[in-house]
Coordinates of C-alpha atoms in Angstrom, one line a residue:
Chain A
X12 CA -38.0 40.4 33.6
X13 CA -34.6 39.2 33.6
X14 CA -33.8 35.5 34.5
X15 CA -30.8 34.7 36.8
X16 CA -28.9 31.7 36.8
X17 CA -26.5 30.0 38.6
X18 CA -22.8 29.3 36.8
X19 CA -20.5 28.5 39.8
X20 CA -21.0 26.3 42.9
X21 CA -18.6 25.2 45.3
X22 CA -18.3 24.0 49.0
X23 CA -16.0 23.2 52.0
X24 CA -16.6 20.2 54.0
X25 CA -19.1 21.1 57.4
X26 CA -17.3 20.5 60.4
X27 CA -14.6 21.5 63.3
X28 CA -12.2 23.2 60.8
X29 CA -9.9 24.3 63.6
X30 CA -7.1 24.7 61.3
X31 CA -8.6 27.3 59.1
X32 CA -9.7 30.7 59.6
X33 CA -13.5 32.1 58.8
X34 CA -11.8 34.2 55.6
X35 CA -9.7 31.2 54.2
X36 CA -13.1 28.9 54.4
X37 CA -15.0 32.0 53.1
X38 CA -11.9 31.8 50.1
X39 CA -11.7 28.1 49.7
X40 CA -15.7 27.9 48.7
X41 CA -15.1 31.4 46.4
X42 CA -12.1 29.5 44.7
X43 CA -14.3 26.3 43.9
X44 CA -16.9 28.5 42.8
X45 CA -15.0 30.4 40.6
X46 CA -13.2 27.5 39.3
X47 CA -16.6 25.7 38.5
X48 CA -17.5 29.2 36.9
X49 CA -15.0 29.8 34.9
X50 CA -15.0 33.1 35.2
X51 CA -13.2 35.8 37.5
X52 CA -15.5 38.5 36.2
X53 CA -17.4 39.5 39.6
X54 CA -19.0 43.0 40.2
X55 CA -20.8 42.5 43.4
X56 CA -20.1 39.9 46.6
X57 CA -23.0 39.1 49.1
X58 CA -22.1 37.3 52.2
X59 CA -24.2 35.4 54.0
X60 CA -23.2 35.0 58.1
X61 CA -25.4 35.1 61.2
X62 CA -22.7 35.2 64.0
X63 CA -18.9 36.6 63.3
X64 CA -19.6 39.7 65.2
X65 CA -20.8 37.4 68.5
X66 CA -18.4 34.3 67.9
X67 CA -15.3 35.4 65.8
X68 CA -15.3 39.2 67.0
X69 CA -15.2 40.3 63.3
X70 CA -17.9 42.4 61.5
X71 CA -17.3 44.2 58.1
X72 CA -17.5 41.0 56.3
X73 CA -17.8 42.5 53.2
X74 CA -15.0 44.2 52.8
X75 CA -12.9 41.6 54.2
X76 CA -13.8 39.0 51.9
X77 CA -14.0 40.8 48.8
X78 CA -10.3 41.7 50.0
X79 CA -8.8 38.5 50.9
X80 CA -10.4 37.4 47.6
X81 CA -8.5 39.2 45.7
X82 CA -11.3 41.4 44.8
X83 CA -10.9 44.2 46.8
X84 CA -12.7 47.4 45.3
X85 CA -15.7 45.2 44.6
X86 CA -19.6 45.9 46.0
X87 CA -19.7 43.8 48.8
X88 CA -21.7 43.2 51.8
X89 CA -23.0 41.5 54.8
X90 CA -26.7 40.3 55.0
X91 CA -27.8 38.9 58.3
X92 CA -31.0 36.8 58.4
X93 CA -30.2 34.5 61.2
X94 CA -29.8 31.1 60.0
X95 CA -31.4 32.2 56.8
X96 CA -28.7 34.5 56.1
X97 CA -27.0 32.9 53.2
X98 CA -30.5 32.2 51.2
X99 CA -30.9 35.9 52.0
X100 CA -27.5 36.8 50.5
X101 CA -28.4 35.3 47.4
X102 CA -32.1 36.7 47.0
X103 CA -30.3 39.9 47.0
X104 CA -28.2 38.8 44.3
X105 CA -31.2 38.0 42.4
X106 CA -32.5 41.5 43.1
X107 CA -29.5 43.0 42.1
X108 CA -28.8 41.9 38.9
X109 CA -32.6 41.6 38.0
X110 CA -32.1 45.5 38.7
X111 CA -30.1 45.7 35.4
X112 CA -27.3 47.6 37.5
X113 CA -25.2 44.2 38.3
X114 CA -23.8 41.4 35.4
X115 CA -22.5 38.9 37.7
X116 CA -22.6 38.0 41.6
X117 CA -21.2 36.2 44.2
X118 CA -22.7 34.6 47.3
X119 CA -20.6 33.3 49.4
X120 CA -21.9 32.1 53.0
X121 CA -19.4 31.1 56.0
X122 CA -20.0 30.4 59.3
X123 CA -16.6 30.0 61.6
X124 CA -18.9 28.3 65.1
X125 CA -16.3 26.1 66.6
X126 CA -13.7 28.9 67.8
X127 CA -16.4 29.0 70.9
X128 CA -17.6 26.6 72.7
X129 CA -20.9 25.4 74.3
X130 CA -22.8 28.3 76.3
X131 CA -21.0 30.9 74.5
X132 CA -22.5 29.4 70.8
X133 CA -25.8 29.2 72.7
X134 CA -24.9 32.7 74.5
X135 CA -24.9 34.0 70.9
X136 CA -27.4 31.8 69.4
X137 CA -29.7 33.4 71.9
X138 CA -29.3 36.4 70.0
X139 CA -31.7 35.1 66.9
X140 CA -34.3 35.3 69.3
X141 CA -36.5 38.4 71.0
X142 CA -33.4 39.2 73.7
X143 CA -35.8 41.5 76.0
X144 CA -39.0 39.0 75.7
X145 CA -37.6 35.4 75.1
X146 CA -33.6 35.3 75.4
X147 CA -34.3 37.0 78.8
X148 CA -36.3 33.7 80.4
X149 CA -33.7 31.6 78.8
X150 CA -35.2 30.5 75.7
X151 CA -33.1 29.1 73.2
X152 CA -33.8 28.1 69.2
X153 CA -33.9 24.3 70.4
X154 CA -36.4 25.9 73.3
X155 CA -38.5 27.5 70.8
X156 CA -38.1 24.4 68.6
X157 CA -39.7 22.3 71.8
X158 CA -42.4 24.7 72.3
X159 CA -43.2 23.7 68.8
X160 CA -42.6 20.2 69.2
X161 CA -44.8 19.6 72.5
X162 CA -47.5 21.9 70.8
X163 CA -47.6 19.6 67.8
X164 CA -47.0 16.6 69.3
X165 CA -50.0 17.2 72.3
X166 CA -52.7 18.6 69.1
X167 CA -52.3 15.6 66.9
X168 CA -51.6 12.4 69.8
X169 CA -47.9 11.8 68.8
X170 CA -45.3 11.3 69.8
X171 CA -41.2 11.3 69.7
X172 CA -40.8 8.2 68.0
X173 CA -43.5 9.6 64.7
X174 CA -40.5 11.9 64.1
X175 CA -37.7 9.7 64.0
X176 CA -37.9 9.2 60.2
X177 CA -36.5 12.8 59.0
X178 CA -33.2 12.3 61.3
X179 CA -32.8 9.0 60.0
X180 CA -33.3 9.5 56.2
X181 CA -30.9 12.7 56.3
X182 CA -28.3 10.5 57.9
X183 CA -28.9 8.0 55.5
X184 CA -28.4 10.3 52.8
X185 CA -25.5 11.9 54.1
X186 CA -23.3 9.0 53.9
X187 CA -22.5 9.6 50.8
X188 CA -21.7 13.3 51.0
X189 CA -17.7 14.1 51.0
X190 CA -19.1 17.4 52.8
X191 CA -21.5 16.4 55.3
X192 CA -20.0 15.9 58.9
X193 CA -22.2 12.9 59.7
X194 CA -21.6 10.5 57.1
X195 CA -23.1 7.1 59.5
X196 CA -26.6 6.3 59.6
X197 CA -28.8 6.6 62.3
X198 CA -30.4 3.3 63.9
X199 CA -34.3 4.3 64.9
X200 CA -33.2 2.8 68.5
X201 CA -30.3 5.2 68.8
X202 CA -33.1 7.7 67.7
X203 CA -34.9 6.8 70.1
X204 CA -32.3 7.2 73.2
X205 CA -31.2 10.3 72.6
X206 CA -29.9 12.7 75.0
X207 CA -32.4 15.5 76.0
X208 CA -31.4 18.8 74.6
X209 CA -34.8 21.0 75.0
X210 CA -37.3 18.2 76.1
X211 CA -38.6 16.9 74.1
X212 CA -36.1 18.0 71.5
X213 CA -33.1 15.5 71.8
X214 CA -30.0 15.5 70.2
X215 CA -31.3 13.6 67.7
X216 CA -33.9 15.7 66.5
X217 CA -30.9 19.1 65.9
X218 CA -28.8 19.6 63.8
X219 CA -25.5 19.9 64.8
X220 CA -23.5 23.4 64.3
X221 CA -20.6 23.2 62.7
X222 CA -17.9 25.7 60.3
X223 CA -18.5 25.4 56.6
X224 CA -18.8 27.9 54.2
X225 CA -20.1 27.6 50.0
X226 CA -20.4 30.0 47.3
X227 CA -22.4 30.1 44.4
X228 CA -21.7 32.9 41.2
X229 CA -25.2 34.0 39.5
X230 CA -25.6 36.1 36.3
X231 CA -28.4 37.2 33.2
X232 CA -29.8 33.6 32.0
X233 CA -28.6 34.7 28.2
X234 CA -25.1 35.1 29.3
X235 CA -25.0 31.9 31.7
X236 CA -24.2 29.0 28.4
X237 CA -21.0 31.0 27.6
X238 CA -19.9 30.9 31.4
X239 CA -21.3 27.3 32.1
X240 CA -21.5 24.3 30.9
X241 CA -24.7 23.8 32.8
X242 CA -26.2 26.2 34.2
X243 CA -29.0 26.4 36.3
X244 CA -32.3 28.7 36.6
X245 CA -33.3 30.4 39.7
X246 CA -37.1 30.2 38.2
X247 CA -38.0 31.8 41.6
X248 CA -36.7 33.9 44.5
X249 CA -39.0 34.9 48.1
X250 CA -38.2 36.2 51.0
X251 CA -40.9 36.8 54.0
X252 CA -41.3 37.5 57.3
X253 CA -43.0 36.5 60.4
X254 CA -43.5 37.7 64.0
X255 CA -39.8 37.3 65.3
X256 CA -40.8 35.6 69.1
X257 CA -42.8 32.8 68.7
X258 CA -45.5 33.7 71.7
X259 CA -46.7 36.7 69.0
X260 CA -47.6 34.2 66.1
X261 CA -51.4 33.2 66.2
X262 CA -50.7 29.7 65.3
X263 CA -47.1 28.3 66.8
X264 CA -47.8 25.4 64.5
X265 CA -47.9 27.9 61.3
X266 CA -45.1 28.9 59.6
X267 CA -46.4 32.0 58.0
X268 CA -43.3 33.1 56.6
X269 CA -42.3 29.7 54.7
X270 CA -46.0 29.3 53.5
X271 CA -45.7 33.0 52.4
X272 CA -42.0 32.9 50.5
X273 CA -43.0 29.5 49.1
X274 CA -46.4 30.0 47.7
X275 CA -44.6 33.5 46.2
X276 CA -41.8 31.5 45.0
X277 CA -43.6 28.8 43.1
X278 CA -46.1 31.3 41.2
X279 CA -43.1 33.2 40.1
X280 CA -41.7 29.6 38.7
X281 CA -45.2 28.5 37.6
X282 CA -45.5 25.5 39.2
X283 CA -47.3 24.0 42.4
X284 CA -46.0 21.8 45.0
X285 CA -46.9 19.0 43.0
X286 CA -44.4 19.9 40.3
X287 CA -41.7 19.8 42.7
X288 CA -38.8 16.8 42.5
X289 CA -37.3 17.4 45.5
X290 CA -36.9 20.2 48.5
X291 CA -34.0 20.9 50.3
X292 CA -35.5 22.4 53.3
X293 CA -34.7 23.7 56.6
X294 CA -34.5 20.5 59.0
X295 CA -32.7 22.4 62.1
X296 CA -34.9 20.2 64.0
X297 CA -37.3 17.5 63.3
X298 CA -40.4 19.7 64.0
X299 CA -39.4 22.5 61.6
X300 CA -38.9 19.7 59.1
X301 CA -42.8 18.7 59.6
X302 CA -43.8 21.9 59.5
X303 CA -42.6 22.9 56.3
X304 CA -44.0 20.0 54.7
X305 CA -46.8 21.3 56.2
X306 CA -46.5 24.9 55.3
X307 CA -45.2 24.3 51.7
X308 CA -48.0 22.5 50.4
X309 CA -46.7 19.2 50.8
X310 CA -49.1 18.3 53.4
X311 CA -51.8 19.1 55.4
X312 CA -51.3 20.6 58.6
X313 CA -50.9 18.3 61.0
X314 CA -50.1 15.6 58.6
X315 CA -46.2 16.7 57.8
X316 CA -44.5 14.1 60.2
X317 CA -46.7 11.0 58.1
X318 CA -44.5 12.0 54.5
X319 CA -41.5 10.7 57.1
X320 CA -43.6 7.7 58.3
X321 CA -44.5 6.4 54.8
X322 CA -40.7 6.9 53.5
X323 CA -42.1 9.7 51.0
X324 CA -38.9 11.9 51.9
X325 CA -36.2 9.1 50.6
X326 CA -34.6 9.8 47.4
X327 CA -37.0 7.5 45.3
X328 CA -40.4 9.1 47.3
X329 CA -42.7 11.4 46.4
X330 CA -40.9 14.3 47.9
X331 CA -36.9 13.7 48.8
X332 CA -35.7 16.0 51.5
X333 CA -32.3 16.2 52.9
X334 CA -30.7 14.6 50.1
X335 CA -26.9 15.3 50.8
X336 CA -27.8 14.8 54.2
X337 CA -29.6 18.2 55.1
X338 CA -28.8 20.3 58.3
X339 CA -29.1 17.7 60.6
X340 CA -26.4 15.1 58.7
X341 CA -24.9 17.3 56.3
X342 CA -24.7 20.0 59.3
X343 CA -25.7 23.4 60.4
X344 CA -23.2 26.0 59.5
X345 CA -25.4 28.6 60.5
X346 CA -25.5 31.5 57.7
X347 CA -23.7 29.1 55.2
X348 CA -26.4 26.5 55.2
X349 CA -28.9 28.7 53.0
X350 CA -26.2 28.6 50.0
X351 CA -24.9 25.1 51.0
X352 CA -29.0 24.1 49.8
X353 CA -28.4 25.9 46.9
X354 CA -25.3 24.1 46.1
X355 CA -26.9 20.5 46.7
X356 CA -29.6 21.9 44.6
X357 CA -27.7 22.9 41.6
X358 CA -25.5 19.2 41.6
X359 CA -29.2 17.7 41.8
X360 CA -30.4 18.8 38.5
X361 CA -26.9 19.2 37.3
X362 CA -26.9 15.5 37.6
X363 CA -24.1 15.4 39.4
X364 CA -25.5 14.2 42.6
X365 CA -23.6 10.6 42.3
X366 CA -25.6 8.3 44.7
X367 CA -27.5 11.2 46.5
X368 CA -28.7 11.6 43.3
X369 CA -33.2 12.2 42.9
X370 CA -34.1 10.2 39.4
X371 CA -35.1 12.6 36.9
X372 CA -34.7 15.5 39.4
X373 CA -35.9 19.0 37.0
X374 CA -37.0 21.4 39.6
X375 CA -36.3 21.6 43.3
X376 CA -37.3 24.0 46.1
X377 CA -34.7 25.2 48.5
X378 CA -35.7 26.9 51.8
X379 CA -34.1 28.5 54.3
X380 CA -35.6 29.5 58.0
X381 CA -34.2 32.5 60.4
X382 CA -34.8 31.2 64.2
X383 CA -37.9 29.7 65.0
X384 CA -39.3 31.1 60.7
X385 CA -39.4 35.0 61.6
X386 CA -37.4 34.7 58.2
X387 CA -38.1 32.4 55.4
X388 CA -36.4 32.6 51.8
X389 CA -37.9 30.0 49.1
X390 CA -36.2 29.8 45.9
X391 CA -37.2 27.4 43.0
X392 CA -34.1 25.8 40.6
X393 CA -34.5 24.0 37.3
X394 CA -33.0 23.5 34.4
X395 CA -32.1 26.0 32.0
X396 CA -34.4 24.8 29.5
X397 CA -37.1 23.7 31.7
X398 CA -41.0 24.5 30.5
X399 CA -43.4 25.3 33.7
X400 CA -46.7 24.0 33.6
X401 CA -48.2 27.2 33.9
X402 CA -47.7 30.9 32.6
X403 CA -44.5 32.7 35.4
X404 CA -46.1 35.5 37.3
X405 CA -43.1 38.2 37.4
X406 CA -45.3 41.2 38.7
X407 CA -44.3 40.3 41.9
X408 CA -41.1 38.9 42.2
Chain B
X3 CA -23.9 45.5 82.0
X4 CA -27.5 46.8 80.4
X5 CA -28.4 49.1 83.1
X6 CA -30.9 51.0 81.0
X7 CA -31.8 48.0 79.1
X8 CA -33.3 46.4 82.2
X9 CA -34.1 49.4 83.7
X10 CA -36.6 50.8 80.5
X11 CA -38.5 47.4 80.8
X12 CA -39.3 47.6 84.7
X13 CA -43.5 47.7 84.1
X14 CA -43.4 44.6 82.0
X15 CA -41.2 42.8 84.3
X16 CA -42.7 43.4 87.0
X17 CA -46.2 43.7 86.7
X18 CA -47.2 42.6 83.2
X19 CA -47.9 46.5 81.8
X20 CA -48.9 45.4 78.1
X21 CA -51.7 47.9 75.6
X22 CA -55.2 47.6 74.5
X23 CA -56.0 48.3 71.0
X24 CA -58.5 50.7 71.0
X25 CA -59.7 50.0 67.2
X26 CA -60.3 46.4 67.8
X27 CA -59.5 45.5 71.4
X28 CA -57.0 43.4 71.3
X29 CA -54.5 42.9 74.5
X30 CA -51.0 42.6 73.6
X31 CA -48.2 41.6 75.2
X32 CA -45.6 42.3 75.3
X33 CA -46.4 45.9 74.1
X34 CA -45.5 47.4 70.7
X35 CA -47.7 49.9 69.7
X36 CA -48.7 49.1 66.7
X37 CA -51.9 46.1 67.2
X38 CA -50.6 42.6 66.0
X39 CA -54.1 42.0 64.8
X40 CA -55.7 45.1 62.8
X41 CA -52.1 47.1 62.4
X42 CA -53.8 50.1 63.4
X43 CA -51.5 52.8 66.8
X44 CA -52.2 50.9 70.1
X45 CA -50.3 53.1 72.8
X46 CA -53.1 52.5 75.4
X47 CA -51.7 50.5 78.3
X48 CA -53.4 47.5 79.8
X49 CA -52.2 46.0 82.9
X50 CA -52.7 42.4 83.2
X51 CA -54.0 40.0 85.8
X52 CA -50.9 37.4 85.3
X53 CA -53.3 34.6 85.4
X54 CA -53.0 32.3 83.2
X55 CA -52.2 28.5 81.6
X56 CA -49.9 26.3 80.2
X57 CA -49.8 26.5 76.6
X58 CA -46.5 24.5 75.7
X59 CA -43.7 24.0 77.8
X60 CA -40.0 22.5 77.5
X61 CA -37.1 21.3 79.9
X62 CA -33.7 22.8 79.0
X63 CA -30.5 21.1 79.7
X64 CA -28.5 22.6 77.3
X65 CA -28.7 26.5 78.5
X66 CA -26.6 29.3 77.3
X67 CA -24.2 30.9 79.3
X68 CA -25.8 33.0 82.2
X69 CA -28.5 29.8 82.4
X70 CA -26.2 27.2 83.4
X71 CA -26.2 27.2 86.5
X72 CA -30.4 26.8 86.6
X73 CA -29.9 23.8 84.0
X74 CA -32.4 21.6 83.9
X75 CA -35.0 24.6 83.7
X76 CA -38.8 25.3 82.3
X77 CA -39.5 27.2 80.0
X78 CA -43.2 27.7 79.2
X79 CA -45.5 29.7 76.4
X80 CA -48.4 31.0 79.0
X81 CA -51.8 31.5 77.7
X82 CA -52.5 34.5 79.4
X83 CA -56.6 35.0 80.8
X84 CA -56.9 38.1 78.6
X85 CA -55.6 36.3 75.2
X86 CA -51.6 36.6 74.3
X87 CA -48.8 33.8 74.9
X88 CA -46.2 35.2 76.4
X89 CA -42.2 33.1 76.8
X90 CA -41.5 32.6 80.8
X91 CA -40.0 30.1 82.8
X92 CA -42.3 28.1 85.4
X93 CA -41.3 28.2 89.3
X94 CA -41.9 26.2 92.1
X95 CA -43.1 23.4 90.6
X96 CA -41.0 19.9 89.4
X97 CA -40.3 19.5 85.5
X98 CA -42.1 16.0 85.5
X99 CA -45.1 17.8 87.7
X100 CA -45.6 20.3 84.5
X101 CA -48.9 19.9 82.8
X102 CA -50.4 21.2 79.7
X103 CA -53.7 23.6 80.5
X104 CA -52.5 23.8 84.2
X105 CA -53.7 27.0 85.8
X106 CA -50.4 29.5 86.5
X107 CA -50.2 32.9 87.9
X108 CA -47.4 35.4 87.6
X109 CA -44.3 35.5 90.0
X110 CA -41.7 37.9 90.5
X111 CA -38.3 35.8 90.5
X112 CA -34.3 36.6 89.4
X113 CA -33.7 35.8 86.2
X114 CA -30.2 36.0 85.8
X115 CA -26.9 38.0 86.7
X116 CA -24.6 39.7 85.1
X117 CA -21.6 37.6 86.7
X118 CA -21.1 37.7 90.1
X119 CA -20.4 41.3 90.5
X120 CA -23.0 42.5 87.9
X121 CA -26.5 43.2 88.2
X122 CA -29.3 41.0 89.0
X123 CA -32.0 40.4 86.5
X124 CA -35.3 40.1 88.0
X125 CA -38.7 39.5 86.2
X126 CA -42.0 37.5 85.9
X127 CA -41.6 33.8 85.9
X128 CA -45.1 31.6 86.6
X129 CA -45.8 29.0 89.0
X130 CA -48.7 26.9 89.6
X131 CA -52.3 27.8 91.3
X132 CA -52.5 26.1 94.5
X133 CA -56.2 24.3 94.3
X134 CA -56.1 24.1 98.0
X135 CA -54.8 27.5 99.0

């Protein structure tokens, strides 16, 4: 089977960017990408983006890009995965060029939010969700999140305050990321007054939505040392599903889909969890953070909320999380964020992480949820030279 | 305006019309023909009671457009008597009075409006069982 790796990154900052449109961020992360590449030599664009069509009025993403990029007459496409959508984009990358049929790719994912404001985000937010079953009653993903939260909170005796940990370590983290949009730290009592958004999800516990967009170029592992100086394995690549309204799962407290993609994911890389250095995961809000602890093999169910307790998610625990920051410092720019992990991912073991950086950091899990996990897309990085413990399993991949 | 939209889901709405499995007896709601359990065709419809209890719940202050004008609202997963969950908000009842494992039955109630020429969405909502009634 043919190994893909990653030869370009790049990124915009995450926030209001009210002076740029969604193509020009969509170009700015391209052009870092291909700069970090160099190369030029693209065949096939994937973009990642859950809401143009709702918030900017602009569909056909594809061809706009590739376009405005200077590509035009290039394969390109849009893949839609709610907030997973940029992850998404790039397992089809993977799929494409392990196909034999594509050299090189790009993923770009950009997410233009701010041009709306308030109801209208959550208007189109809304859409993520099961419109005739869920939207209807007016649910929304911090709803769903809360339905989660109570749920969770209610089984195991918590409460709130047992999940003020993840909010503060990403904010912690993100303070020294140029790109994230919260770059102060969070004190627990500020935690701990925070206004009610979906009770008892507070603002504290979501990640804030904001523009961003960042890119990453993939190609055949043999041909990445001549385009790289340090390129980096995608050792694995799943995407699953689950039930897309949360009333049809049988466990609300079970992410199927990330369990699924993950255990997937790792087999193909040939490790387990406990080979993992660090996991950028999907930390929308607090309890989605737990539960992919939880569902990732991290910890037991029920137990996800004690890694943040015991300060196993900082940079020097047992498994960082968030590192740059994560969606709820870093930000949540909706179908961007799957590639933005990638990116963080990639400076990680690049070692290029500067004070973000995870000691000794060889192979990290990136995953990326679609509303409340009806999507889940794993993918395990290392190092282009890196050995797995045990034999890859590529039957499957 | 989603005339039809509405229009096609008027049994579920309004009186809970979900299926039965008839391989392995399931209830499902809402219905989809195919059994969320064993997978196999479950076009056989089942009309339930609308009793049921709390499962989880949440207060939203943050609503999307078309919901804020209910703001602060509740939003509950019901454990229906005959098995699924099913997303509806609770009536009649105070947030702070909201309690998990309380009894509910079904309610027909607006939902929202298209704007204040459009149409008016009505459906299930669920409100507590009066002990004393």
């Amino acid at each position: 089977m043919t190994n893909v790796s990653i030869i370009g990154i790049g990124q915009t900052e995450v926030r209001e960017h009210w002076d740029t449109s969604l193509r020009h961020l969509a170009w700015y992360a391209i052009e870092a990408a291909l700069d970090d590449a160099i190369t030029t030599d693209i065949d096939a664009i994937y973009v990642g983006n859950m809401l143009a069509g709702s918030l900017s009025r602009q569909d056909h993403l594809g061809a706009l890009i590739a376009d405005f990029a200077g590509m035009r007459g290039r394969e390109a496409i849009t893949v839609e995965a709610a907030d997973a959508s940029g992850a998404a984009a790039l397992r089809q990358a993977v799929l494409a060029i392990q196909s034999g049929l594509v050299q090189t790719a790009l993923v770009v994912g950009v997410e233009k939010m701010t041009d709306q404001t308030g109801s209208a985000i959550g208007h189109a937010l809304a859409t993520t969700l099961d419109q005739d079953y869920e939207a209807v009653q007016g649910a929304t993903p911090a709803a769903l999140a809360a339905l989660m939260m109570r749920r969770y909170l209610h089984t195991y005796g918590l409460q709130l305050a047992d999940f003020a940990g993840f909010s503060i370590n990403a904010h912690r983290n993100a303070a020294h990321n140029p790109y994230a949009l919260f770059r102060h730290p969070l004190p627990p009592e500020r935690f701990a007054a925070g206004t009610l958004v979906a009770a008892p999800v507070t603002l504290f516990d979501q990640a804030p939505l904001a523009d961003g967009a960042a890119a990453v170029i993939v190609t055949h592992s043999e041909r990445a040392m001549d385009m790289s100086p340090h390129p980096v394995r995608i050792a694995g690549s799943a995407l699953a599903t689950d039930t897309l309204a949360l009333h049809d799962r049988r466990d609300i407290l079970w992410l199927a889909a990330a369990a699924e993609s993950a255990q997937k994911a790792m087999r193909h890389a040939g490790i387990t969890p406990a080979g993992i250095h660090l996991f950028e995961l999907h930390d929308a809000y607090t309890i989605l953070a737990a539960l992919s602890l939880e569902a990732c093999g991290f910890a037991p169910p029920g137990q996800g909320w004690q890694l943040a307790r015991d300060g196993q998610i900082g940079l020097d625990g047992r498994i960082p999380i968030s590192t740059f920051g994560g969606l709820k410092a870093r930000g949540h720019a909706g179908g961007a964020t799957g590639v933005y992990q990638i990116v963080e991912l990639a400076r990680q073991l690049r070692g290029e992480a500067g004070e973000c950086q995870v000691p000794g950091a060889r192979v990290g899990l990136a995953q990326s949820l679609g509303g409340s996990g009806g999507t889940a897309v794993t993918h395990v990085l290392t190092i282009d030279n890196f050995q797995p413990p045990f034999s890859a399993q590529a039957d499957r991949f | 305006m989603e005339v039809s939209r509405h229009w096609r889901l008027r049994t579920q709405r309004y009186s809970l019309v979900g299926e039965i499995c008839p391989n392995c007896g399931v209830k499902l709601f809402p219905p989809r023909d195919v059994c969320l359990e064993c997978e196999a065709p479950a076009k056989e419809l089942f009309t339930f009671t609308g009793l049921g209890e709390v499962y989880s719940y949440t207060t939203i202050y943050d609503a999307p457009a078309g919901f804020e004008r209910y703001v602060p609202y509740t939003v509950a997963l019901v454990k229906l008597a005959e098995g699924p969950l099913v997303t509806a908000q609770l009536t009649d009842v105070a947030a702070e009075d909201v309690q998990m494992g309380m009894p509910v039955e079904m309610v027909t109630r607006k939902l929202t409006e298209d704007g204040p020429e459009g149409m008016i969405v009505y459906g299930y909502k669920f409100r507590p069982i009066s002990l004393t009634a």
